[in-house]
Structure formats: C-alpha cells, structure tokens
Tab-separated table of C-alpha atoms and ligand atoms in Angstrom:
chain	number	residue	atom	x	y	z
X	146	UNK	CA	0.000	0.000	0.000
X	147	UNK	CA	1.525	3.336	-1.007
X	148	UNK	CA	1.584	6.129	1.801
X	149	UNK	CA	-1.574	8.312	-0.288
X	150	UNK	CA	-3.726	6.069	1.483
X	151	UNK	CA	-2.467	5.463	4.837
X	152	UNK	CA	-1.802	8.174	7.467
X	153	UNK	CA	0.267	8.529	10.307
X	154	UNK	CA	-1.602	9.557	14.038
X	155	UNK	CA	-2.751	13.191	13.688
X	156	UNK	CA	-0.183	13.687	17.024
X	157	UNK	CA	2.605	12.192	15.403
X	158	UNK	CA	6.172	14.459	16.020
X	159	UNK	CA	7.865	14.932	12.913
X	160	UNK	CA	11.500	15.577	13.397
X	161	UNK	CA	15.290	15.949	11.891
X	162	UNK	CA	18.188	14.633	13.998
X	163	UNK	CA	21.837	16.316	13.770
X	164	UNK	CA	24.981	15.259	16.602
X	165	UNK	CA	27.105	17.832	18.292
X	166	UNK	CA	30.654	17.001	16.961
X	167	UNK	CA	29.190	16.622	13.430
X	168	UNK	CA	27.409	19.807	13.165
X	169	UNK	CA	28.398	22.289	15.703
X	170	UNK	CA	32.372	23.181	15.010
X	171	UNK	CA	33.837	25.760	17.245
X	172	UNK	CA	36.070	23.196	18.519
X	173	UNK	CA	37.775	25.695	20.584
X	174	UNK	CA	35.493	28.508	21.754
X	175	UNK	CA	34.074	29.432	24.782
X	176	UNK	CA	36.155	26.884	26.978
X	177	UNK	CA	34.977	23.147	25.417
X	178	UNK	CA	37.558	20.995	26.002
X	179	UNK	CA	38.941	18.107	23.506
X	180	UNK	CA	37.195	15.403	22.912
X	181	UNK	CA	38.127	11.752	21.226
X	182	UNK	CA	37.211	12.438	17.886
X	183	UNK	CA	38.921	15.631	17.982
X	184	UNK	CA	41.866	13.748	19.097
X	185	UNK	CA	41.197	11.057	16.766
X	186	UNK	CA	40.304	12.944	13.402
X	187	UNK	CA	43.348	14.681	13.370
X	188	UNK	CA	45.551	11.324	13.735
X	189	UNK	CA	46.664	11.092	10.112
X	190	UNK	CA	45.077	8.043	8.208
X	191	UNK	CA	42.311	8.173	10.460
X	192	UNK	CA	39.388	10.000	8.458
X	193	UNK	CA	38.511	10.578	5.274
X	194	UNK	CA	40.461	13.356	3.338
X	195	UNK	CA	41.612	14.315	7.023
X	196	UNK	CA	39.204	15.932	8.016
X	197	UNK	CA	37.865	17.190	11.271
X	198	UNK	CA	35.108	18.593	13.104
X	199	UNK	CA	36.862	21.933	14.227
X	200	UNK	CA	34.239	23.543	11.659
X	201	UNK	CA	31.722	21.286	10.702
X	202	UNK	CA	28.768	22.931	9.943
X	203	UNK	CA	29.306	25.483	12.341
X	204	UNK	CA	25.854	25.067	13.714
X	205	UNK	CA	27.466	26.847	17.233
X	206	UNK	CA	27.117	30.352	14.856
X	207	UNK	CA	24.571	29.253	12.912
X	208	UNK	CA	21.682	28.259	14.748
X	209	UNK	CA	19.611	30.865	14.005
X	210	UNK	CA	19.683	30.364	10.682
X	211	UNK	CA	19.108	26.292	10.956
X	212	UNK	CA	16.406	27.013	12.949
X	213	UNK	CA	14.210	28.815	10.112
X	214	UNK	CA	15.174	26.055	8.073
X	215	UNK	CA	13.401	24.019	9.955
X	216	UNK	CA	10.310	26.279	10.215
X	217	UNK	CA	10.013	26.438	6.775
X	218	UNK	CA	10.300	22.089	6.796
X	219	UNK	CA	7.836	21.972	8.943
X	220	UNK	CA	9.074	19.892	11.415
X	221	UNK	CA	7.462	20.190	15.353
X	222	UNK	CA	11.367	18.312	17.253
X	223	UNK	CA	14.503	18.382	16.772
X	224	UNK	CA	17.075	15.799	17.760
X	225	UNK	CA	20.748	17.433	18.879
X	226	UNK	CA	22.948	16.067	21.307
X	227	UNK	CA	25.282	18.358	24.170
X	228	UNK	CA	29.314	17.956	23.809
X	229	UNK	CA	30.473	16.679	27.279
X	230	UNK	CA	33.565	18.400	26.300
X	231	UNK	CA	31.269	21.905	26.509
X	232	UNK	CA	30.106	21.037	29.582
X	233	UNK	CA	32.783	19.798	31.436
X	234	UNK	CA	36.558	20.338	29.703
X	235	UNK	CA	38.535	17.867	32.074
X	236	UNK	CA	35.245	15.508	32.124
X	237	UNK	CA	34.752	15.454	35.586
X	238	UNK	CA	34.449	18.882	38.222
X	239	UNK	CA	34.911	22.301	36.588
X	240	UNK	CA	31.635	23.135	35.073
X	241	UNK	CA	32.152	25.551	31.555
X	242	UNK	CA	29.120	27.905	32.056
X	243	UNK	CA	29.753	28.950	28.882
X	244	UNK	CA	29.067	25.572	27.160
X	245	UNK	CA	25.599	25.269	29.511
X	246	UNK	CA	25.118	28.709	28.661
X	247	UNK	CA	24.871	27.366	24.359
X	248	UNK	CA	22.487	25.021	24.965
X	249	UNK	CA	20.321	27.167	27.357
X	250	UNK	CA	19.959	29.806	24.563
X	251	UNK	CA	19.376	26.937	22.107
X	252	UNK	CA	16.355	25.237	23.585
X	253	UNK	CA	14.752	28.383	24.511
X	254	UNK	CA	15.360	29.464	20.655
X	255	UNK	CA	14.309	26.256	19.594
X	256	UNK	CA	10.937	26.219	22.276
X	257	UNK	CA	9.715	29.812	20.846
X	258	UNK	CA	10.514	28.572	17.201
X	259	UNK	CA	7.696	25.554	17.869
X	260	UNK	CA	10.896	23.017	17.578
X	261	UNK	CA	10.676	20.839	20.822
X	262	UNK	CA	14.091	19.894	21.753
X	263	UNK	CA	15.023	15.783	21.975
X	264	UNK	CA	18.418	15.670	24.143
X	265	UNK	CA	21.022	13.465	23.410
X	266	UNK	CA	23.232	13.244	26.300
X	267	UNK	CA	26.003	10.841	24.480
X	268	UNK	CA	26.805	10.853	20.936
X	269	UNK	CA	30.661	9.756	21.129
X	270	UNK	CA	32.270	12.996	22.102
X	271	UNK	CA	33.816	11.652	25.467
X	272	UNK	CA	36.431	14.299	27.085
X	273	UNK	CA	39.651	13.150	25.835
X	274	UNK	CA	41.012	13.414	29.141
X	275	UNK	CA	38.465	10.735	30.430
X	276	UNK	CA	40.011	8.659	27.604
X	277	UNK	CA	43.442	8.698	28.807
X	278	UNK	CA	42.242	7.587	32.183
X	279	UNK	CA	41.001	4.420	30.528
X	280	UNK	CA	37.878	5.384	28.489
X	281	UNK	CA	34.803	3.722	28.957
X	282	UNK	CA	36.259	0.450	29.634
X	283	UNK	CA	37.128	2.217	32.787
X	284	UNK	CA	34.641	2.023	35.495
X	285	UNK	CA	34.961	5.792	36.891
X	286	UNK	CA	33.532	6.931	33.069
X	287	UNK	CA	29.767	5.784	34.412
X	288	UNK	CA	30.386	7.772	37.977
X	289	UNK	CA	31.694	10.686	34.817
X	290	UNK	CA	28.643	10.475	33.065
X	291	UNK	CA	26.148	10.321	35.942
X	292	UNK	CA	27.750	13.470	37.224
X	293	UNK	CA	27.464	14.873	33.474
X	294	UNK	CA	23.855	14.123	33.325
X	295	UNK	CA	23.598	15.767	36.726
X	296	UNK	CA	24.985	19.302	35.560
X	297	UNK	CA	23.119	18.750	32.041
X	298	UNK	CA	19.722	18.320	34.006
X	299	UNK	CA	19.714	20.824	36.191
X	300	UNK	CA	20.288	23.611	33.833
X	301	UNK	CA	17.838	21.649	30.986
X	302	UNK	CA	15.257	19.788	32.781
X	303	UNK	CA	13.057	22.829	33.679
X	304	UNK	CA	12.314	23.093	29.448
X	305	UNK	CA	13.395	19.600	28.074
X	306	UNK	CA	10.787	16.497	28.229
X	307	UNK	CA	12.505	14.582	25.976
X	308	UNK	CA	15.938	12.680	26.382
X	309	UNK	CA	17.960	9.928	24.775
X	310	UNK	CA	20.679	9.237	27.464
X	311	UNK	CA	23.067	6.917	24.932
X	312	UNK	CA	23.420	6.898	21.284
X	313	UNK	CA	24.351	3.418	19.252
X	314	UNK	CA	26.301	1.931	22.227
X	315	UNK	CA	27.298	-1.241	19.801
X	316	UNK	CA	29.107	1.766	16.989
X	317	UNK	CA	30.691	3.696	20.191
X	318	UNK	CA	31.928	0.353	21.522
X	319	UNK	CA	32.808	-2.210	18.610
X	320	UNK	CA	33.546	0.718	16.231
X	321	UNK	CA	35.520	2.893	18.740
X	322	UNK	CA	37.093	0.076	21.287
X	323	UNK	CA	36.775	-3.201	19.111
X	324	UNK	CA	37.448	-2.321	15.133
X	325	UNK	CA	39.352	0.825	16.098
X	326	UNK	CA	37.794	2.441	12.977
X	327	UNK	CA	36.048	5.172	15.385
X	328	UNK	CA	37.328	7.215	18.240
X	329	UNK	CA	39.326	5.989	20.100
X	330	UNK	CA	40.513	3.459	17.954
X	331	UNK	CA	41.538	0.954	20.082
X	332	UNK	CA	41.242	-2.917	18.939
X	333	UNK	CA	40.398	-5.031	21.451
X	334	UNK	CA	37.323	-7.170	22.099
X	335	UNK	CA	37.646	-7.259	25.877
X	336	UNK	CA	37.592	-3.251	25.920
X	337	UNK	CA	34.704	-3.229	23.754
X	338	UNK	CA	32.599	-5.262	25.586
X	339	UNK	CA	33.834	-3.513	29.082
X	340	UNK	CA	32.968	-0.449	27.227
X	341	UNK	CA	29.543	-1.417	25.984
X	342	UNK	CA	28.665	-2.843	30.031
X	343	UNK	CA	29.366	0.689	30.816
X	344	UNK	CA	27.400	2.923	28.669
X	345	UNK	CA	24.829	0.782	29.097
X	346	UNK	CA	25.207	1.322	33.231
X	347	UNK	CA	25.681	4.803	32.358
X	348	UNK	CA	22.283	4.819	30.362
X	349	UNK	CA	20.736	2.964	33.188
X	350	UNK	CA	22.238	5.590	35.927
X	351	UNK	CA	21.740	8.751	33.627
X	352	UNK	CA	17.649	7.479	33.373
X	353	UNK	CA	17.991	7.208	37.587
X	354	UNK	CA	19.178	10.634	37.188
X	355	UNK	CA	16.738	12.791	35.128
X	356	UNK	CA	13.668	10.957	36.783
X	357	UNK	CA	14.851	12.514	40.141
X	358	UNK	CA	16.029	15.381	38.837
X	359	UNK	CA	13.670	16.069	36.174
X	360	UNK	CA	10.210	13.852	37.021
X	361	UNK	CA	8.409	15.311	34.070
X	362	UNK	CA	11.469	13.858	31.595
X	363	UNK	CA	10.692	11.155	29.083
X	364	UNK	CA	13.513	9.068	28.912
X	365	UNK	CA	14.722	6.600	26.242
X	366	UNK	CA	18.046	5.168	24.346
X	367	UNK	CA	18.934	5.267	20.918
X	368	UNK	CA	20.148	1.626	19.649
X	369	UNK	CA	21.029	0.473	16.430
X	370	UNK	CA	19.439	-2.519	15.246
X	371	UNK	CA	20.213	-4.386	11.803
X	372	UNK	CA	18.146	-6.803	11.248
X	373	UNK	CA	19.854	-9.878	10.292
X	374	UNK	CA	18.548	-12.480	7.765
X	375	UNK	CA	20.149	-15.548	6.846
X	376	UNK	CA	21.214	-16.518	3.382
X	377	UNK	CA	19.056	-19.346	2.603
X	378	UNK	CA	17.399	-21.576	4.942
X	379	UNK	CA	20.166	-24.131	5.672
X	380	UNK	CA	20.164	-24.380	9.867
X	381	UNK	CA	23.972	-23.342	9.317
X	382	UNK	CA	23.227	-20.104	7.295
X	383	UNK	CA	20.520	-19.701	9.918
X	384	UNK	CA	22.461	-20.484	13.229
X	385	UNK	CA	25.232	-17.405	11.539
X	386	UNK	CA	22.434	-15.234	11.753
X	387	UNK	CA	21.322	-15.514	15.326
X	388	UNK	CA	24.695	-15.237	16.471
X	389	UNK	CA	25.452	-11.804	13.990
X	390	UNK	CA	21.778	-11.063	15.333
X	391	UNK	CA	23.341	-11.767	19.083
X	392	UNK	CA	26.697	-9.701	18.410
X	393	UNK	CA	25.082	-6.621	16.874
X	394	UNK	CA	21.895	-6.498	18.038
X	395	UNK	CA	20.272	-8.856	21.385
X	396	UNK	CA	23.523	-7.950	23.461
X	397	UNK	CA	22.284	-4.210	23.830
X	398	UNK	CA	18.430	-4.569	22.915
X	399	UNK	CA	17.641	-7.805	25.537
X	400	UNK	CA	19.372	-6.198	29.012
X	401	UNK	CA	17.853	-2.838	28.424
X	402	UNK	CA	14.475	-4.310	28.316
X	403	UNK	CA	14.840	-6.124	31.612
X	404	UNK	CA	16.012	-9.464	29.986
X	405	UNK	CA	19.653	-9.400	30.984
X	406	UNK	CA	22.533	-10.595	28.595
X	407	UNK	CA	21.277	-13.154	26.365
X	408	UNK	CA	22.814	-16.656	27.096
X	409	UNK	CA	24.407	-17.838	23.953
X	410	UNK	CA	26.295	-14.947	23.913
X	411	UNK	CA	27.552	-14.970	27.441
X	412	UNK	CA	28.781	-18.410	26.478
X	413	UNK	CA	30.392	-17.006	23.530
X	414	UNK	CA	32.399	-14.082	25.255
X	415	UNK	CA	32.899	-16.047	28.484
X	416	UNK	CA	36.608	-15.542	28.283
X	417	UNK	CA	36.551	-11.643	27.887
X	418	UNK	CA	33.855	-10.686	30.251
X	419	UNK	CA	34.235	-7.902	32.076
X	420	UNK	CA	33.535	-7.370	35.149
X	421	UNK	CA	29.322	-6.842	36.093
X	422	UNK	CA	28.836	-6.051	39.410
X	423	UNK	CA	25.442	-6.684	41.683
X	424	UNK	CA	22.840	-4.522	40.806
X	425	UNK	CA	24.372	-3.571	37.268
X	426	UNK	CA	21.912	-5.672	35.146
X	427	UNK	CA	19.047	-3.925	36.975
X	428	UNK	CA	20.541	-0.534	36.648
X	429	UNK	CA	20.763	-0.925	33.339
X	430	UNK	CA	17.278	-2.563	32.854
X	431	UNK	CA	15.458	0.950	34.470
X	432	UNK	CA	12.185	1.821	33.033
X	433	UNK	CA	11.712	3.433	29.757
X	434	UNK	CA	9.623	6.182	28.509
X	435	UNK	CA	10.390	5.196	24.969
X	436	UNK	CA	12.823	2.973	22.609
X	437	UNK	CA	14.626	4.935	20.104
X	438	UNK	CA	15.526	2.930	17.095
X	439	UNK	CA	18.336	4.077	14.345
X	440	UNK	CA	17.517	1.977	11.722
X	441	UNK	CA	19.458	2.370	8.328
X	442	UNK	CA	19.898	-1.385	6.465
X	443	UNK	CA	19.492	-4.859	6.958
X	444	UNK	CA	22.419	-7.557	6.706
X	445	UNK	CA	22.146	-10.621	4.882
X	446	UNK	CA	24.632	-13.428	6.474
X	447	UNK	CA	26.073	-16.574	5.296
X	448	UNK	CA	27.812	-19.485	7.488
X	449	UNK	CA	31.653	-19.532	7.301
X	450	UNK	CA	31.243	-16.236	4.939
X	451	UNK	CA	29.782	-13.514	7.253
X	452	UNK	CA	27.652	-10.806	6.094
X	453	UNK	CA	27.227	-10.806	2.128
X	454	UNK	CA	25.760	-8.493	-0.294
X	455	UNK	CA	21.915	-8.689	-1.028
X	456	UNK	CA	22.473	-9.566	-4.982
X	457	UNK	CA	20.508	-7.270	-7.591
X	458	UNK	CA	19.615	-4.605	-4.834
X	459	UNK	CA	19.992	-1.046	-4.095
X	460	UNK	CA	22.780	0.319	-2.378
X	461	UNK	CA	23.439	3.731	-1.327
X	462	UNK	CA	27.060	5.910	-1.362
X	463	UNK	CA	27.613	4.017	2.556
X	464	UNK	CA	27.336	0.476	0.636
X	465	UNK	CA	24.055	-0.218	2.577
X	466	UNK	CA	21.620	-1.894	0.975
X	467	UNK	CA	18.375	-0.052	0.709
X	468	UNK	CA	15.788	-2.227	2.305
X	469	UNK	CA	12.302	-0.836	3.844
X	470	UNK	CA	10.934	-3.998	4.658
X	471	UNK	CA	13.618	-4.557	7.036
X	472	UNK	CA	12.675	-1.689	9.495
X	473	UNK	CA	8.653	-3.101	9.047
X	474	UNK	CA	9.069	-6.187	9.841
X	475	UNK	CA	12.101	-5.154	13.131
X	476	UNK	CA	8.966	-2.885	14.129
X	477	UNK	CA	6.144	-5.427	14.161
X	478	UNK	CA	9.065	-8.075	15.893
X	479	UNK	CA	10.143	-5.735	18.655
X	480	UNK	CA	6.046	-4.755	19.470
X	481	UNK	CA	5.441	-9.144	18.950
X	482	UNK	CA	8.911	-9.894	21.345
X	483	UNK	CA	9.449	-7.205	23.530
X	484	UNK	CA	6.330	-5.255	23.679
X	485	UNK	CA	8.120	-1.635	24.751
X	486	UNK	CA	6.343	1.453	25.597
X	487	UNK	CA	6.328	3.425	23.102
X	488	UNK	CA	8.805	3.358	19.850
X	489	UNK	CA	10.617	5.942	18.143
X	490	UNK	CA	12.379	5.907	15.012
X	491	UNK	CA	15.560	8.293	15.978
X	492	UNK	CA	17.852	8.099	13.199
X	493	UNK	CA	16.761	7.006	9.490
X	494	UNK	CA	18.440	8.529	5.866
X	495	UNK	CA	20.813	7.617	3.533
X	496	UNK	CA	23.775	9.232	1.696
X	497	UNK	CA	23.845	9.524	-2.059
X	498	UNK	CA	26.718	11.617	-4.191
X	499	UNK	CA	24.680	14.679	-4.317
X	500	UNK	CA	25.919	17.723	-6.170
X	501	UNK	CA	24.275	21.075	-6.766
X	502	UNK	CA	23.304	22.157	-10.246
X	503	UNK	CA	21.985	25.470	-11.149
X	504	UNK	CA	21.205	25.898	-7.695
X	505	UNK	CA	19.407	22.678	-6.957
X	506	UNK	CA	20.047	19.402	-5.434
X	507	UNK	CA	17.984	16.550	-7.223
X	508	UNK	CA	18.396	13.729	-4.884
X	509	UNK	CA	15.158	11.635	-6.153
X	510	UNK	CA	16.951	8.374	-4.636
X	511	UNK	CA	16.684	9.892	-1.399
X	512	UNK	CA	13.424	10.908	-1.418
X	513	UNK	CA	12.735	7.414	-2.607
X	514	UNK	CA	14.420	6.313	0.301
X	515	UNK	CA	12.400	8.144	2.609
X	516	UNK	CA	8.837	7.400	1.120
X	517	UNK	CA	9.797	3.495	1.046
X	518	UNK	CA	10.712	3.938	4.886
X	519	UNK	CA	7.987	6.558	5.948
X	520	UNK	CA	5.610	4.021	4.624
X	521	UNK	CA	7.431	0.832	6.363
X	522	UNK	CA	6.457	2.585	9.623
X	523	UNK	CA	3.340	3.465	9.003
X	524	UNK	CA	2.394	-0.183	7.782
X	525	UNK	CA	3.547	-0.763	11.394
X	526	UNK	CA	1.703	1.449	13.022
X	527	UNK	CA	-1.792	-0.086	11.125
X	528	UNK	CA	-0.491	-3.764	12.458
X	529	UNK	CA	-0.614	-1.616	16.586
X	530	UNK	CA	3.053	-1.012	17.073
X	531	UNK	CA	3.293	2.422	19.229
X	532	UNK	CA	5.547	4.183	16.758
X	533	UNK	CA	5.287	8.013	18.262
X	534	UNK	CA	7.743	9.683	15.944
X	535	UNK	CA	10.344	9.781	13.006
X	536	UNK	CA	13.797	12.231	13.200
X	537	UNK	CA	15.394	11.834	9.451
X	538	UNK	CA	19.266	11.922	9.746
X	539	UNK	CA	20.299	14.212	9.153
X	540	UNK	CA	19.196	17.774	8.484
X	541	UNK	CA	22.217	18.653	7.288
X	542	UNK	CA	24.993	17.289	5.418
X	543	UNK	CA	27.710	17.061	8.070
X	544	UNK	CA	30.896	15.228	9.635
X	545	UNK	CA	30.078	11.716	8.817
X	546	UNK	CA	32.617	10.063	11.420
X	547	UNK	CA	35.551	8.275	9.825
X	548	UNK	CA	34.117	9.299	6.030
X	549	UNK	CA	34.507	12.626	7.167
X	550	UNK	CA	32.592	15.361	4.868
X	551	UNK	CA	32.569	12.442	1.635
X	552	UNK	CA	29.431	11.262	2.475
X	553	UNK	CA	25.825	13.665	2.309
X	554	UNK	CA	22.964	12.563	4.517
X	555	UNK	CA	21.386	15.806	4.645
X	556	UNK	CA	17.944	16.908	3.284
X	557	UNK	CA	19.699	20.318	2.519
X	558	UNK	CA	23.296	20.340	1.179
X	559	UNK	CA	26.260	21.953	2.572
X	560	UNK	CA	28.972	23.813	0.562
X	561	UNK	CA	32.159	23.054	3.201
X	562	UNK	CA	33.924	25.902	1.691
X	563	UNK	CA	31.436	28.447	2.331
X	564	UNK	CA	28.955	26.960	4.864
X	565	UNK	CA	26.144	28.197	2.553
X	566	UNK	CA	23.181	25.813	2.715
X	567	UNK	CA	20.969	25.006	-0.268
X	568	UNK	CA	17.697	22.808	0.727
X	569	UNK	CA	17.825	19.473	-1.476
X	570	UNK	CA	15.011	18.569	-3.180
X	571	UNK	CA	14.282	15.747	-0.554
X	572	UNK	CA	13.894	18.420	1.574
X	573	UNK	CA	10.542	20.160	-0.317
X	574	UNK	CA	9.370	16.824	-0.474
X	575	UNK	CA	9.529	15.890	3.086
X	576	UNK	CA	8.006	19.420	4.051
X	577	UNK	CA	5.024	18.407	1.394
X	578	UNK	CA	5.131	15.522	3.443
X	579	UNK	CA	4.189	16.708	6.595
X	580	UNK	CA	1.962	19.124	5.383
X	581	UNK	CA	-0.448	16.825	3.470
X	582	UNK	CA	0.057	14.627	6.796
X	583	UNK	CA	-0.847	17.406	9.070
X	584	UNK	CA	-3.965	18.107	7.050
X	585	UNK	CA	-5.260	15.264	7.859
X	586	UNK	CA	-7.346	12.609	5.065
X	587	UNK	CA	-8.699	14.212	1.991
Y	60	FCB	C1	24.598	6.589	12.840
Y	60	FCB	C2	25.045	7.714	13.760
Y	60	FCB	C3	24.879	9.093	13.185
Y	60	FCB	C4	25.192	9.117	11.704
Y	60	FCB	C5	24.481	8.018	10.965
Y	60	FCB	C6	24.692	8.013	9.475
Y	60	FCB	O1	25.324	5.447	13.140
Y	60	FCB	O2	24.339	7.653	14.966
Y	60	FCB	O3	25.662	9.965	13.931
Y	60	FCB	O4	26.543	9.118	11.500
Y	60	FCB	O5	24.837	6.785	11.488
C-alpha cells in the first residue's frame, strides 16, 4: 500500500536529527575541552580526506539560521545532542558555564521557534582526558557520566521532556574500542565489551538521574538494530544469523528491556567478560519512557562467509543496501517480542553523491528512500506497534565520522567551503510531506 492512502496519528512528532561534533564546530570557543574524535580525526590516516570537526557545519554560529530552516520544513522536534567536552573540559568537576550557557539559549530558541528539543546526552564525544584515564572500559567513566547528566539536568530539565541518554552503544563500543575504525581506535574485544557494560550502566544511571532530577522527563536510548537475515534456509546459514543477530543487536536490545545478557552470547564471550557487578543488570534494565531505534539497512549473512551483499539490490554511497521492509518487519518483531512502551524511530536517511546544479540538489533516490521507509512505519503502526515519531538523519549534510565530509545525509546540502546551505530537493518533499500529513485525510 503506497503512503496516499495510509496516514500517520494526527499527534505524530515529525523531526530531523543532527549530533554535536558533526554539526556544531567551534572546537575551541568558549572553553569546550577536547574530545576523542577531535583527538582522533586529526591522527593522520584516520578520516577521510583528514578531516575534522573543528568547523563542521558550524551550527554553534549558525543556529539561528538552521532554525528557520526548519520552520520552513515543517518539522514540530529536533534531535541534537550536548558535547560533554562543553560542559565539562577535564570531564569530571569544573563546570564551563559557557558551554551550559549554548544550549540554554538553544532550547529556549528552539521552544519559541515551535521546535521541541530531543536531548542526546552521548553521541561519542567523550572528554579526551576521560580517555586517557582508561575510556569507557574504565569504570569511573559511568560515575563521569552520571555526574554529566547531573549538571546537564539541572540547567535543561526545567524546558526539556525529551531525552535519549546513549546513542548506538554497539558503533561507540565495537567501532571505537573493538574495530578501532572510530574514536578511540583501540582494537580489542575485551575493551569493547567492558565499554559497551558501561554505557549501558551509564544509560541505566543517567535514566535514575533525570527521573529525580527532572520527574516530568521522558527518557529513552537510541540503539542500532540491523536486522539480520540468513542466506538461505540451511540451519547453518541460519544459526550465523542468530549469532550476527546476538553480536550486533540482542547484546544491547535484551538487558535494556529487563532481559539481561542473552545466554548464547555470554557463552560465547565467556573468556573476555568484564567485570558486572550486583545490581548492574538492573541498573541498566530501568524503566523506559520510549525505545529509540536508528535503523538504516538490513544484513544478509552466510555461514563460514559472514555478512554478504543482497544480490541485484539497491545500495546507497555508505554500501548499505536499501531495504524498507527490514525496518517493518524489526517494528512489528520488537512490538510481537518485547512489547516496549512506546517506539521511536531516531535516526533514518541515507547518503547519495549529491551535487548542486543550477542551484538545486535533485536527490530523487533519497526521497525514494524516505517514502519506502515513511511508509514501512506506518504499515507498522496499522499492524498496533506504538511508533510516536520519526527524526530523518540528518538535516544537514555534516561530519560523517571516519568518512569525514565524503558522504551527504542531509535533506539540505552543505557547501564546506562556504557553509552556505541550499535545501535538497528531498527536503521540499519531506516538508510536502508533513503538510499533506498534518492536514489530515482528503
Ligand atoms: C549513525 C550515527 C549518526 C550518523 C548516521 C549516518 O550510526 O548515529 O551519527 O553518523 O549513522
């Protein structure tokens, strides 16, 4: 069924999600200390074309013109995350008024533009100096971030409802600890899963946090879930997707939901274990307001191969295959399996090689992209599943991690050399969108 004859709840929030380090810039201003992928991006070999966040979009300077953007979308939230390093430069003690004093003016901007502000607290900007004391395989980063969420709250909480206390926690640990292609790029399975234990205490502690401090808050987490489907039906190809399914997904999902680690993969990591002390698997398992779900791709995965590419299909500029179904049928599963509250798509998009011409951006794949997606959750939302919201990543083309500025998510294009923005045509289309959404059936 196409999405002309379906419609999404008339209180639905429309949104676009950015991430401090990839948007904001001002690396150095106003007292923010350095941070792991600052540290990290300017290793050489380490990103893309070398480049760094230090200017990014320079969102810090530019808000007020991002902001009208977004009024003329449409959209009623927007999903941004604080810089710890902002906050607090060594990571623990000194408080930088200055960074609070950013993100003050920014929600109340963002509250009188209609924009309601969805808080990431943790979207891989650690303070380097927390880093060199051991990172997040280090214990004393989840007493850190509890005292983080602490200074963030009590400055926010009076005007934000909505927060996402973690973002990804499999990238930031197997991409940053395990495969060392993120910050900090270290390579060792033991750290990443000591890592991963922690942000998700740190989620669990943060959520303790902002219900005391903040009893209005909504809490959730943003995880990363790719759906994995075996190559053919042979038990082997199907036992290699279980345990992919265990690695990338279950390990994070299952203990946040109050299920604790799932077995087989306890058994399969029970040499590297790190350490889980009493009362960790119920701090981590604390109520949530809501499930955030980044969902980009599916994998498809083959016994003694690993994951393999989905012959004949779409891919886009990341190498992902394009696959809509995937993110219906992971809706209808979690709602059948896990029954959360309420579900959130926080992170969908895709990059294509967009390039402006005359003044435009034609990026029909994307919009094709979005439509196939927008109409996956919907489906899922006629089949009962509590989806309240969608944020499209990204609003802007930004710092894509270790691609650096070579790959466009955005809905309106960036030039890096002057910081001019020019909406894509994805963007008119999602803003037609909304509008025909908001108006209700015809
Ligand atoms: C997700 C990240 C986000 C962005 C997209 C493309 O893994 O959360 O910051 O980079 O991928």
């Amino acid at each position: 069924m196409s999405q002309t004859t379906r419609a999404f709840p008339s209180d639905f929030v429309w949104g676009a999600a950015t991430a401090a380090y990839q948007v904001e810039g001002a690396a150095a201003e106003d007292g923010r200390g350095e941070s792991i992928w600052d540290r990290f991006s300017a290793t050489p070999g380490k990103v893309v074309d070398g480049a760094t966040g230090a200017v990014a979009c320079d969102t810090y300077h530019r808000n007020a013109e991002d902001i009208g953007l977004m009024r003329s979308l449409g959209i009623g939230a927007f999903r941004l995350s604080v810089a710890w390093p902002r906050i607090l430069p060594e990571g623990r003690g000194r408080v930088n008024q200055a960074g609070l004093d950013f993100y003050d003016r920014l929600v109340d901007d963002l509250l009188a533009n209609g924009l309601d502000p969805y808080v990431t607290l943790y979207h891989w900007d650690l303070p380097q100096v927390l880093e060199d004391r051991g990172g997040w395989p280090a214990r004393e980063t989840v007493e850190a971030f509890t005292e983080y969420t602490e200074v963030v709250v009590s400055r926010l909480g009076d005007r934000v409802r909505h927060w996402i206390t973690q973002n990804e926690p499999w990238v930031a640990s197997w991409l940053g600890y395990g495969l060392g292609v993120h910050a900090p790029g270290r390579k060792s399975d033991s750290d990443a899963l000591a890592a991963g234990h922690h942000i998700l205490v740190a989620h669990g502690r943060a959520a303790e946090v902002l219900r005391r401090e903040a009893p209005a808050s909504e809490v959730g987490i943003a995880i990363d879930l790719v759906p994995m489907y075996p190559f053919s039906d042979n038990e082997a190809d199907v036992e290699a997707a279980h345990r992919e399914d265990g690695f990338r997904n279950r390990w994070f999902l299952e203990p946040v939901l109050g299920r604790g680690y799932p077995e087989d993969m306890l058994e399969r990591y029970d040499e590297i274990l790190p350490t889980i002390e009493d009362g960790d698997m119920d701090t981590i398992a604390a109520p949530l307001d809501f499930l955030g779900i980044n969902y980009y791709t599916r994998s498809v995965v083959r016994a003694s191969v690993g994951e393999v590419p989905a012959e004949g299909a779409e891919h886009t500029e990341m190498g992902w295959e394009v696959y809509p179904d995937g993110l219906y049928r992971l809706l209808v599963h979690l709602q059948t399996v896990y029954e959360p509250p309420e579900l959130y798509i926080t992170e969908n998009g895709a990059a294509f090689a967009d390039a402006r011409e005359n003044g435009r951006v034609a990026d029909s794949r994307r919009v094709s992209y979005l439509e196939g997606h927008l109409d996956a959750v919907v489906a899922a939302i006629a089949e009962g599943v509590p989806v309240r919201g969608y944020f499209l990543w990204s609003l802007l083309d930004n710092f894509e991690w270790a691609f650096g500025y070579s790959r466009r998510f955005g809905i309106v294009y960036v030039d890096f050399d002057t910081l001019e923005r020019v909406p894509k045509d994805s963007f008119t289309w999602y803003r037609d969108f909304i509008a025909t959404q908001r108006a209700g059936p015809t």
